Amino acid sequence: MYLDKIKKAKRNIEDIVMKTPLLYSEVFSKGCQNEVFMKCENLQLTGAYKIRGALNKIRSLTEEEKNKGVVCSSAGNHAQGVAYASSLANVKATIVMPETTPLLKIQSTKDFGGNIVLAGEVYDDAYKEAKRIEKEQGVTFLHPFNDIDVICGQGTVGLEILEDLPNVDIILCPIGGGGLISGISIAAKSINSNIKIIGVQAAGANAMEQSFKKGHLINIDKVDTIADGIAVKQPGNLTYEIIKDYVDDIVTVTDNEIVEAFFTLSEKHKLLAEASGVVSLAALKKLNEKNKKVVSVISGGNIDMVTISSLIDSALVSKGRLVCFSMELIDKPGEAVKVAQVFSSVNANIVELYHNRFKAKDKLKNVVLDVTVETNGHSHIQSIKEALINHGYNIIQVY
């Protein structure tokens, strides 16, 4: 029954929604000893898979419901999907977003025609405000994941994966509230029950993982992750029931693992994705299987430039590609040049120098010099340390 609904949803939205590419990744394949393919929903209209479920839901409404308008709550991607789908159908849409939502997602939602209301710090706060608006104004609430029309729209991702890779063994899928993996798992398992479906959550927002493993719905008090798009305290009861029946396992990834996956995707594939969009790539190293055909769903790519810069810097530090040393020098001409010559001798490229006399122990005679340099890995950093120490410098590694 559900598979027929997903196939109907595909026909319902295929005039607007693009079929996103399934790209083979040599670098991620080598990293986990499987054949890894990336389902690039970061290249979808509105920058994420959410347009699929939103459009299917809007087109399933009655004329009376369309005339009254709709309201939704979202951390960003569902918001843009609803705003875009509503504008196509000439339906008034009110979008409630957390106050912490990245500015790019807020502005993009406005550009698609949504009326923005900011409320609370996380998705669940925005949800409460949207439900209040629904009751007060008599509009239709469009749930981002706990709705069968939305789930079936998201399930079209699964149909596309099976069209391009019929012999897929494993599908890795991000989980926030569970709408995407619910749709994908129904589609995939209904076509081939041997396909293994693995959900991925951020370790700091793992309500569905806890629910899945303990056998009943669990809400968590707080979320703490850079993956804002899947930072959900309260999973859906409908999605939980589907996940319980169709999903094989749920794993979690740390923020550091997410950052590393983001960096590798950006550097090696020249593709940008948001933090929540790359959790399925971060989970590849947690697979026990080898030599399998694996699809990692990259769920979205709506990321602002400030966040990109922050994630890249964090990744460069963790990979030993960027390091900062602090040292106290005699405050006289030529001392900084001597330090620069030491870095040059070990092929370390200085990207920033900062003098601060007030940090020095002897503020009358000395100055603290912070030096940030580009490096080629942790062994290179060790060589730099040894060179500085051999030249008599007492150093502190800041990061």
XYZ file of C-alpha atoms in Angstrom:
399
model
C 0.000 0.000 0.000
C 2.731 2.471 0.998
C 4.809 1.678 -2.086
C 1.854 2.553 -4.326
C 1.519 5.869 -2.456
C 5.215 6.611 -3.022
C 4.913 5.807 -6.737
C 1.869 8.091 -6.885
C 3.870 10.807 -5.126
C 6.605 10.453 -7.746
C 4.072 11.104 -10.505
C 2.608 13.940 -8.468
C 5.871 15.897 -8.182
C 8.063 14.831 -11.089
C 7.191 17.904 -13.177
C 8.947 20.099 -10.608
C 11.353 17.984 -8.545
C 14.611 17.054 -10.236
C 16.057 13.559 -10.215
C 19.326 14.144 -8.382
C 22.562 12.399 -9.433
C 23.971 9.272 -7.809
C 27.738 9.820 -7.867
C 30.438 7.242 -7.219
C 33.074 8.332 -4.680
C 36.518 6.814 -4.936
C 37.791 8.579 -1.820
C 34.914 7.502 0.438
C 35.017 4.010 -1.075
C 38.672 3.588 -0.131
C 37.973 4.939 3.327
C 35.510 2.162 4.199
C 36.451 -0.597 1.700
C 33.044 -0.536 0.015
C 31.699 0.901 -3.234
C 30.225 4.200 -2.086
C 27.699 6.204 -4.084
C 26.385 9.615 -3.012
C 22.719 10.511 -3.570
C 23.114 14.263 -3.974
C 19.958 15.866 -2.640
C 22.141 18.892 -1.846
C 21.739 19.628 -5.576
C 17.929 19.471 -5.385
C 15.643 22.456 -5.936
C 15.648 24.565 -2.730
C 18.906 22.801 -1.810
C 17.426 19.769 -0.043
C 15.123 16.751 -0.390
C 12.379 18.492 1.626
C 10.742 19.945 -1.504
C 9.620 16.416 -2.372
C 7.446 15.897 0.694
C 6.273 19.512 0.857
C 5.151 19.566 -2.770
C 3.390 16.219 -2.503
C 1.566 17.431 0.616
C 0.524 20.790 -0.872
C -0.794 19.090 -3.997
C -2.751 16.648 -1.827
C -4.676 19.404 -0.012
C -8.326 20.196 -0.752
C -9.203 23.519 -2.387
C -10.693 24.691 0.897
C -7.443 23.909 2.733
C -5.410 25.698 0.073
C -7.596 28.793 0.346
C -7.143 28.981 4.122
C -3.363 28.730 3.872
C -0.751 26.621 5.618
C 1.730 26.876 8.473
C 4.823 24.798 9.192
C 7.731 24.614 11.609
C 11.228 23.967 10.365
C 14.938 24.351 11.031
C 15.255 25.523 7.435
C 14.946 22.981 4.641
C 11.293 22.036 5.167
C 10.615 25.761 5.386
C 12.069 26.392 1.968
C 10.262 23.385 0.516
C 6.903 24.540 1.879
C 7.497 28.145 0.797
C 8.423 27.088 -2.742
C 5.634 24.520 -3.094
C 3.098 26.990 -1.696
C 4.159 29.717 -4.101
C 3.690 27.333 -7.028
C 0.137 26.587 -5.848
C -0.601 30.213 -4.862
C -1.138 29.177 -1.238
C -0.307 31.551 1.642
C 2.390 29.988 3.839
C 3.532 30.985 7.339
C 6.893 29.483 8.272
C 7.973 29.242 11.935
C 11.732 28.803 12.341
C 14.005 28.672 15.411
C 15.788 31.932 16.172
C 19.084 30.059 15.751
C 18.370 29.168 12.098
C 21.255 30.195 9.779
C 20.555 33.479 7.993
C 20.939 31.823 4.588
C 17.983 29.533 5.271
C 15.867 32.397 6.611
C 16.577 34.629 3.619
C 16.105 31.792 1.123
C 12.719 30.982 2.656
C 11.707 34.649 2.342
C 12.863 34.634 -1.273
C 10.561 31.670 -1.970
C 7.608 33.681 -0.669
C 7.216 32.417 2.897
C 6.032 34.636 5.763
C 8.699 34.090 8.434
C 8.092 33.871 12.186
C 11.117 33.224 14.447
C 10.438 31.408 17.725
C 12.601 29.532 20.250
C 16.065 28.016 20.064
C 15.379 24.600 18.463
C 12.868 22.965 16.142
C 10.584 21.815 18.952
C 10.075 25.412 20.112
C 9.131 26.456 16.580
C 6.742 23.502 16.389
C 4.810 24.680 19.455
C 4.411 28.162 17.986
C 3.281 26.784 14.620
C 0.635 24.639 16.330
C -0.585 27.746 18.175
C -0.925 29.594 14.853
C -2.751 26.609 13.353
C -5.338 26.697 16.144
C -5.675 30.473 16.189
C -5.950 31.052 12.424
C -7.549 27.803 11.239
C -4.789 27.083 8.723
C -3.421 23.626 7.854
C -0.281 22.539 9.667
C 2.269 20.827 7.431
C 4.375 18.551 9.611
C 7.989 18.228 8.426
C 8.133 14.464 9.010
C 5.184 12.948 10.883
C 2.792 12.959 7.910
C 2.205 10.158 5.425
C 1.973 12.460 2.367
C 5.272 14.058 3.342
C 6.862 10.660 4.007
C 5.746 9.341 0.626
C 7.173 12.413 -1.072
C 10.529 11.799 0.603
C 10.276 8.136 -0.397
C 10.744 9.122 -4.035
C 14.458 9.449 -3.163
C 14.435 5.694 -2.559
C 12.775 4.993 -5.905
C 15.453 7.013 -7.684
C 18.256 5.173 -5.881
C 16.837 1.810 -6.981
C 16.396 3.060 -10.552
C 20.086 3.987 -10.797
C 21.559 1.223 -8.620
C 19.167 -1.757 -8.485
C 21.746 -3.969 -6.749
C 22.453 -1.600 -3.865
C 23.265 -3.447 -0.628
C 23.145 -0.703 2.008
C 21.537 2.728 2.212
C 22.795 5.183 4.845
C 20.328 7.948 5.615
C 20.306 10.929 8.012
C 17.603 11.012 10.695
C 16.145 14.047 12.401
C 12.457 13.428 12.868
C 12.586 10.392 10.598
C 10.577 11.395 7.518
C 13.297 10.812 4.934
C 14.436 7.413 6.174
C 10.805 6.323 6.606
C 10.035 7.010 2.964
C 13.313 5.615 1.639
C 13.122 2.445 3.743
C 9.538 1.710 2.666
C 10.424 2.184 -1.002
C 13.660 0.192 -0.861
C 12.461 -2.683 1.326
C 9.223 -3.042 -0.663
C 11.238 -3.507 -3.841
C 14.074 -5.586 -2.339
C 13.762 -6.733 1.270
C 17.466 -7.657 1.361
C 18.593 -4.034 1.200
C 19.983 -2.939 4.558
C 18.779 0.449 5.771
C 20.925 2.229 8.359
C 19.906 5.531 9.927
C 22.443 8.099 11.107
C 21.971 10.636 13.879
C 24.234 13.211 15.476
C 25.462 11.959 18.849
C 24.176 15.147 20.452
C 20.654 14.740 19.032
C 19.936 11.014 19.103
C 16.311 10.737 20.223
C 15.362 8.317 17.441
C 18.414 6.115 18.054
C 17.473 5.819 21.719
C 13.842 5.120 20.802
C 14.862 2.488 18.243
C 17.173 0.625 20.608
C 14.937 0.800 23.700
C 11.754 -0.149 21.852
C 9.625 2.884 22.694
C 9.483 6.580 21.874
C 11.960 8.663 23.846
C 12.166 12.444 23.953
C 15.403 14.138 24.959
C 15.695 17.317 27.021
C 18.283 19.085 24.896
C 20.232 18.793 21.661
C 23.870 19.730 21.146
C 25.238 19.362 17.620
C 26.448 21.388 14.658
C 23.947 19.413 12.536
C 21.070 21.832 13.138
C 18.890 20.311 10.418
C 18.523 17.043 12.360
C 18.561 18.485 15.885
C 15.174 17.128 16.991
C 14.226 16.484 20.620
C 10.978 14.675 19.903
C 10.815 12.133 17.051
C 7.529 11.399 15.279
C 5.306 8.558 16.448
C 4.394 7.696 12.852
C 8.000 7.738 11.673
C 9.060 5.724 14.729
C 6.597 2.941 13.880
C 7.853 2.832 10.284
C 11.500 2.909 11.328
C 10.908 0.142 13.856
C 9.546 -2.093 11.075
C 11.752 -1.154 8.127
C 15.126 0.116 9.390
C 17.904 -2.326 10.301
C 20.044 -0.145 12.541
C 20.731 3.407 13.683
C 24.230 4.717 14.428
C 25.508 8.056 15.689
C 28.383 10.288 14.625
C 30.213 13.002 16.552
C 30.546 16.614 15.480
C 34.243 16.000 14.743
C 33.327 13.124 12.429
C 30.764 15.337 10.708
C 33.359 18.075 10.189
C 35.811 15.582 8.673
C 33.172 14.253 6.258
C 32.205 17.810 5.267
C 35.840 18.671 4.574
C 36.512 15.547 2.518
C 33.360 16.062 0.430
C 34.295 19.700 -0.191
C 37.971 19.144 -0.929
C 37.802 15.937 -2.943
C 34.443 16.267 -4.723
C 34.018 20.055 -4.823
C 30.512 19.592 -3.413
C 29.018 21.603 -0.565
C 26.590 20.151 1.936
C 25.303 21.263 5.317
C 26.418 19.475 8.465
C 23.212 17.434 8.765
C 23.539 16.495 5.100
C 26.897 14.725 5.499
C 26.193 12.539 8.541
C 25.659 9.556 6.236
C 29.187 10.049 4.885
C 30.563 10.388 8.408
C 28.979 7.019 9.269
C 30.711 5.081 6.481
C 33.649 4.149 8.715
C 31.224 2.573 11.187
C 30.117 -0.078 8.694
C 31.173 -3.620 9.537
C 30.510 -4.850 6.001
C 33.117 -4.759 3.236
C 32.897 -4.880 -0.573
C 29.237 -3.829 -0.583
C 27.459 -1.277 -2.748
C 26.597 1.541 -0.351
C 24.533 4.659 -0.954
C 25.001 7.629 1.365
C 22.149 10.105 1.108
C 23.428 13.696 1.235
C 20.200 15.271 2.364
C 20.862 18.989 1.955
C 23.283 21.721 0.973
C 21.890 24.893 2.533
C 24.926 26.225 4.350
C 26.038 29.834 4.788
C 29.528 31.123 4.066
C 30.376 31.865 7.707
C 29.573 28.273 8.681
C 31.568 26.953 5.720
C 34.598 28.951 6.863
C 34.204 27.738 10.448
C 33.879 24.081 9.424
C 36.873 24.273 7.098
C 39.077 25.875 9.761
C 38.004 23.246 12.283
C 38.779 20.459 9.820
C 42.165 21.930 8.920
C 43.138 21.980 12.596
C 41.945 18.431 13.268
C 43.791 17.116 10.213
C 47.021 18.890 11.141
C 46.792 21.288 8.210
C 46.603 24.454 10.323
C 48.356 25.149 13.621
C 48.996 28.106 15.901
C 52.013 28.512 18.187
C 52.430 31.110 20.917
C 55.847 32.179 22.219
C 57.345 35.014 24.290
C 60.137 37.009 22.620
C 62.435 39.888 23.560
C 60.750 43.024 22.235
C 63.414 44.301 19.855
C 63.796 44.599 16.068
C 64.550 41.410 14.158
C 63.180 38.857 16.620
C 60.059 38.130 14.584
C 62.209 37.739 11.468
C 64.283 35.077 13.233
C 61.095 33.159 14.087
C 59.907 33.435 10.499
C 63.195 31.993 9.273
C 62.726 28.930 11.497
C 59.283 28.310 10.023
C 60.672 28.795 6.529
C 63.425 26.257 7.192
C 60.809 23.527 7.753
C 58.552 24.645 4.866
C 55.736 25.949 7.070
C 53.757 28.758 5.450
C 52.876 31.578 7.836
C 49.311 32.826 7.350
C 49.011 35.128 10.383
C 51.236 36.873 12.936
C 49.917 38.627 16.047
C 51.982 40.670 18.555
C 50.583 41.209 22.050
C 52.764 42.930 24.652
C 50.079 42.708 27.330
C 50.122 38.895 27.360
C 53.852 38.808 28.158
C 55.035 37.956 31.669
C 57.549 40.796 31.493
C 55.465 43.495 29.796
C 58.331 46.021 29.825
C 60.822 43.870 27.912
C 58.945 41.109 26.110
C 56.116 40.512 23.650
C 53.999 37.434 22.950
C 53.947 36.343 19.319
C 51.137 34.114 18.029
C 51.974 32.485 14.693
C 49.424 30.603 12.593
C 50.885 28.409 9.857
C 49.731 26.025 7.147
C 51.139 22.516 7.583
C 51.122 19.154 5.848
C 49.871 17.007 8.718
C 50.633 16.082 12.291
C 54.150 14.775 11.538
C 54.974 18.129 9.934
C 53.721 19.902 13.064
C 56.051 17.770 15.168
C 58.990 18.767 12.949
C 58.092 22.441 13.388
C 57.939 22.035 17.177
C 61.364 20.388 17.243
C 62.869 23.128 15.077
C 61.501 25.896 17.308
C 62.667 24.154 20.486
C 66.127 23.569 18.984
C 66.360 27.317 18.356
C 65.619 28.016 22.002
C 61.977 29.015 21.815
C 59.563 28.052 24.572
C 56.339 27.383 22.680
C 52.684 26.709 23.453
C 50.489 25.078 20.802
C 47.269 27.114 20.871
C 45.482 24.790 18.431
